mmCIF file of C-alpha atoms in Angstrom:
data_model
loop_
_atom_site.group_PDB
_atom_site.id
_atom_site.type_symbol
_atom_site.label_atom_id
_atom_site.label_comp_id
_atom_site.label_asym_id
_atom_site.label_seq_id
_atom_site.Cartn_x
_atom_site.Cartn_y
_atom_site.Cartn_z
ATOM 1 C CA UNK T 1 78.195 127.616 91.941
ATOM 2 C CA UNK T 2 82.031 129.342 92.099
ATOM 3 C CA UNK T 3 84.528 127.660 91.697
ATOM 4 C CA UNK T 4 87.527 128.181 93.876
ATOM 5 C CA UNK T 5 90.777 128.460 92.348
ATOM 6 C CA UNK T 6 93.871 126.569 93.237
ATOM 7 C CA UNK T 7 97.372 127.982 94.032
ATOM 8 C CA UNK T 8 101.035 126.763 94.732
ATOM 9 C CA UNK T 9 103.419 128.337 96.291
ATOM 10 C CA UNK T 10 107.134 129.576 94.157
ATOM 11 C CA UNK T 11 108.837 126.734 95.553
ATOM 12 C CA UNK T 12 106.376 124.064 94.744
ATOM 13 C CA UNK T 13 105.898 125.487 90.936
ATOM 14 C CA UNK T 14 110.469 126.126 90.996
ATOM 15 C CA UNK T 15 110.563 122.108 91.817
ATOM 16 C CA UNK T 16 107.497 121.038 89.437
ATOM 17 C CA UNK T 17 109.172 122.862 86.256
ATOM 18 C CA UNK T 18 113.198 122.159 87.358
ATOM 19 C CA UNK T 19 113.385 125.621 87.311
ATOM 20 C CA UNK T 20 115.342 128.246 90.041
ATOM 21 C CA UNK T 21 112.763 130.800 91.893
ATOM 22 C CA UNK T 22 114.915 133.303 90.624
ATOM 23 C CA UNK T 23 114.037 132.814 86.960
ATOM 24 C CA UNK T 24 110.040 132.767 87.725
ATOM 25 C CA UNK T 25 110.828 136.056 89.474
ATOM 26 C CA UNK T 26 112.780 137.240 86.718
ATOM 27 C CA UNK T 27 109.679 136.372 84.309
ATOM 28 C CA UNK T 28 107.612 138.394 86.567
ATOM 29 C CA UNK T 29 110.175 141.618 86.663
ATOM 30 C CA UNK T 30 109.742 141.153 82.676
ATOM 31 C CA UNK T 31 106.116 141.246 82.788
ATOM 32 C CA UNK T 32 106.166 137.526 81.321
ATOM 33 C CA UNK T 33 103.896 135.843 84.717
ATOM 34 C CA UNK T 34 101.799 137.701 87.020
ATOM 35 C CA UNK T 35 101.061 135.671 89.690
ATOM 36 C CA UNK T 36 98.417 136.252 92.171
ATOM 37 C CA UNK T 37 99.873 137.729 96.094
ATOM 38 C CA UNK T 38 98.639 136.251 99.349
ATOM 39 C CA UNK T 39 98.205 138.729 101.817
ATOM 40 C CA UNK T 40 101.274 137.967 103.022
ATOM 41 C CA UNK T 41 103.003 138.854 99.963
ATOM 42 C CA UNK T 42 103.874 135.806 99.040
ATOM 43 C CA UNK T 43 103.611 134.671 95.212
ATOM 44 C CA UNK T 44 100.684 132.483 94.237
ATOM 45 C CA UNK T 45 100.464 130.292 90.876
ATOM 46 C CA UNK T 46 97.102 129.404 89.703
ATOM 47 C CA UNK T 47 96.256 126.894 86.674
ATOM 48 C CA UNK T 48 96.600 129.973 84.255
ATOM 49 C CA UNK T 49 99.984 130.927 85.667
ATOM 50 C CA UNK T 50 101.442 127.716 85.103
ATOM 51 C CA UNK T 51 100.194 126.981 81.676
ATOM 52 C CA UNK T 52 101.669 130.441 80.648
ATOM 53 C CA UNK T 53 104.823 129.734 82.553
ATOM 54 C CA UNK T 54 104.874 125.756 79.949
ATOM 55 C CA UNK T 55 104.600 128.116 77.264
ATOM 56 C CA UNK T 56 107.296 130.217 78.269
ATOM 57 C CA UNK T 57 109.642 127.253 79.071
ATOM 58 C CA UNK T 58 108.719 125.469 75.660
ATOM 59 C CA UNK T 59 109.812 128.992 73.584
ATOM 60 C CA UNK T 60 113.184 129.300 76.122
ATOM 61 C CA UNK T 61 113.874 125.602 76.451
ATOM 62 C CA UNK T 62 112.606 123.413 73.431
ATOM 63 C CA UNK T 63 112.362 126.439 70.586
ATOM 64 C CA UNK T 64 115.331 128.808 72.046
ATOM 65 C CA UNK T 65 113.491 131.876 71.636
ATOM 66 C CA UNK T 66 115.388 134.616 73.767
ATOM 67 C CA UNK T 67 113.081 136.672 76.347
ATOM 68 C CA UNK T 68 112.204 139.569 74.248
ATOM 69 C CA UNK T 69 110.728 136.950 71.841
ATOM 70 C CA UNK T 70 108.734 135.268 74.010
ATOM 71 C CA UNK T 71 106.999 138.685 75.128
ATOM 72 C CA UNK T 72 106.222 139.671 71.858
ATOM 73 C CA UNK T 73 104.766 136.323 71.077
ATOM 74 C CA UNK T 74 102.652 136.015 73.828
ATOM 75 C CA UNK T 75 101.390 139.608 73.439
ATOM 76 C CA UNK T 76 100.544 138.685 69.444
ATOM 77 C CA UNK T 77 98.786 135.596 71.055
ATOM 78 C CA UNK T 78 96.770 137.343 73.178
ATOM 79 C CA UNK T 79 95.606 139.817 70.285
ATOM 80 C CA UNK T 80 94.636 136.474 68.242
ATOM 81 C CA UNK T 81 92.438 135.321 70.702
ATOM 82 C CA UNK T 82 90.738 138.623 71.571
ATOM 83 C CA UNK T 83 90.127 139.099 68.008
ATOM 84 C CA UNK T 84 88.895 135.706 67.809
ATOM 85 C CA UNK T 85 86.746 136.261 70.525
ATOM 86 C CA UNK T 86 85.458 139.526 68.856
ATOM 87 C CA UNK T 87 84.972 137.734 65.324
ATOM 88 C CA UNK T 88 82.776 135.323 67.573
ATOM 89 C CA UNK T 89 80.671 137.774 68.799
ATOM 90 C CA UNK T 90 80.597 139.428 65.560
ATOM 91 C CA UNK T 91 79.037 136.246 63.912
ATOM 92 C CA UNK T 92 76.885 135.527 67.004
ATOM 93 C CA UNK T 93 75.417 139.058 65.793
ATOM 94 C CA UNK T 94 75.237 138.572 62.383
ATOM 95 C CA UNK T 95 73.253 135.056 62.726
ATOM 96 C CA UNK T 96 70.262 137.151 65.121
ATOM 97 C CA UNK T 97 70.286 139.304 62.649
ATOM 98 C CA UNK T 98 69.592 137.304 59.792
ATOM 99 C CA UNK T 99 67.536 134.852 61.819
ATOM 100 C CA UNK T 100 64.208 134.113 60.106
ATOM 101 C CA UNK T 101 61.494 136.636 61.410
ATOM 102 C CA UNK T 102 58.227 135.797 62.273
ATOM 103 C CA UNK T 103 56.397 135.361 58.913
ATOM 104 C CA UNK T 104 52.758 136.863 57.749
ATOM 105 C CA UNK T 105 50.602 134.464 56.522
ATOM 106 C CA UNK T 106 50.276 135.288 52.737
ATOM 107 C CA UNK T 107 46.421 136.036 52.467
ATOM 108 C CA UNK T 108 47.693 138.821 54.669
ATOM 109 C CA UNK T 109 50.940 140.053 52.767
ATOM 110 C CA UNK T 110 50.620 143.527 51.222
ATOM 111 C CA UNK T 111 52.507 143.318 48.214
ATOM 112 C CA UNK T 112 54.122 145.983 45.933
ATOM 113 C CA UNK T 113 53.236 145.830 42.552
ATOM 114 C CA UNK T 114 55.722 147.109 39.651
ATOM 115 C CA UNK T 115 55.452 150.996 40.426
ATOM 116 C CA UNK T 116 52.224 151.072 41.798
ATOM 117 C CA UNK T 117 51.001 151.036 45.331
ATOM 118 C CA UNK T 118 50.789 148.006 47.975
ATOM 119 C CA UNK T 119 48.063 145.948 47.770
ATOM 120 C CA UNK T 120 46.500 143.098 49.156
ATOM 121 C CA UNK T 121 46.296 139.803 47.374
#
């Protein structure tokens, strides 16, 4: 079952965050939100959007990290959790591969002895 996304318009998201419209278009000229277009044009924050844009207003507002700093700490962020994500997969792999196999019943195990050839015992 899909689940549909919610959006809200600029002016709804400028209001919510005591922020001007200018500044979240200014964070999109810098690359720092992307927001989704209606067909219309017209800017559309999902869920995403807006917890990126609380990030950006904690680092600006709370932390006073200029703009430049706040792009190159989201960018590290985002190579933390893809590399997160690929140490997860890389586990995920690691534990099917060292998953216990079927076993053989021993009266069935050949067996190597010291230098000599397999046998049965």
């Amino acid at each position: 079952m899909a689940r549909s996304r919610k959006f809200v318009m600029i002016s709804s998201v400028a209001e919510r965050f005591d922020i001007h419209p200018q500044t979240l278009r200014l964070y999109e000229r810098e690359g720092l939100l992307n927001p989704t277009r209606s067909e219309g044009n017209t800017r559309l924050y999902d869920d995403e959007t807006l917890a990126r844009l609380e990030t950006i207003l904690t680092l600006t507002r709370d932390m006073g990290v200029n703009l430049a700093g706040v792009e190159v700490i989201l960018r590290l962020r985002e190579q933390i959790e893809a590399l997160a994500e690929r140490v997860e997969n890389l586990e995920d792999q690691l534990r099917e591969r060292s998953a216990p196999t079927t076993r053989v019943r021993r009266n069935f195990a050949l067996v190597r002895l010291k230098g000599g050839p397999l046998v049965k015992p």
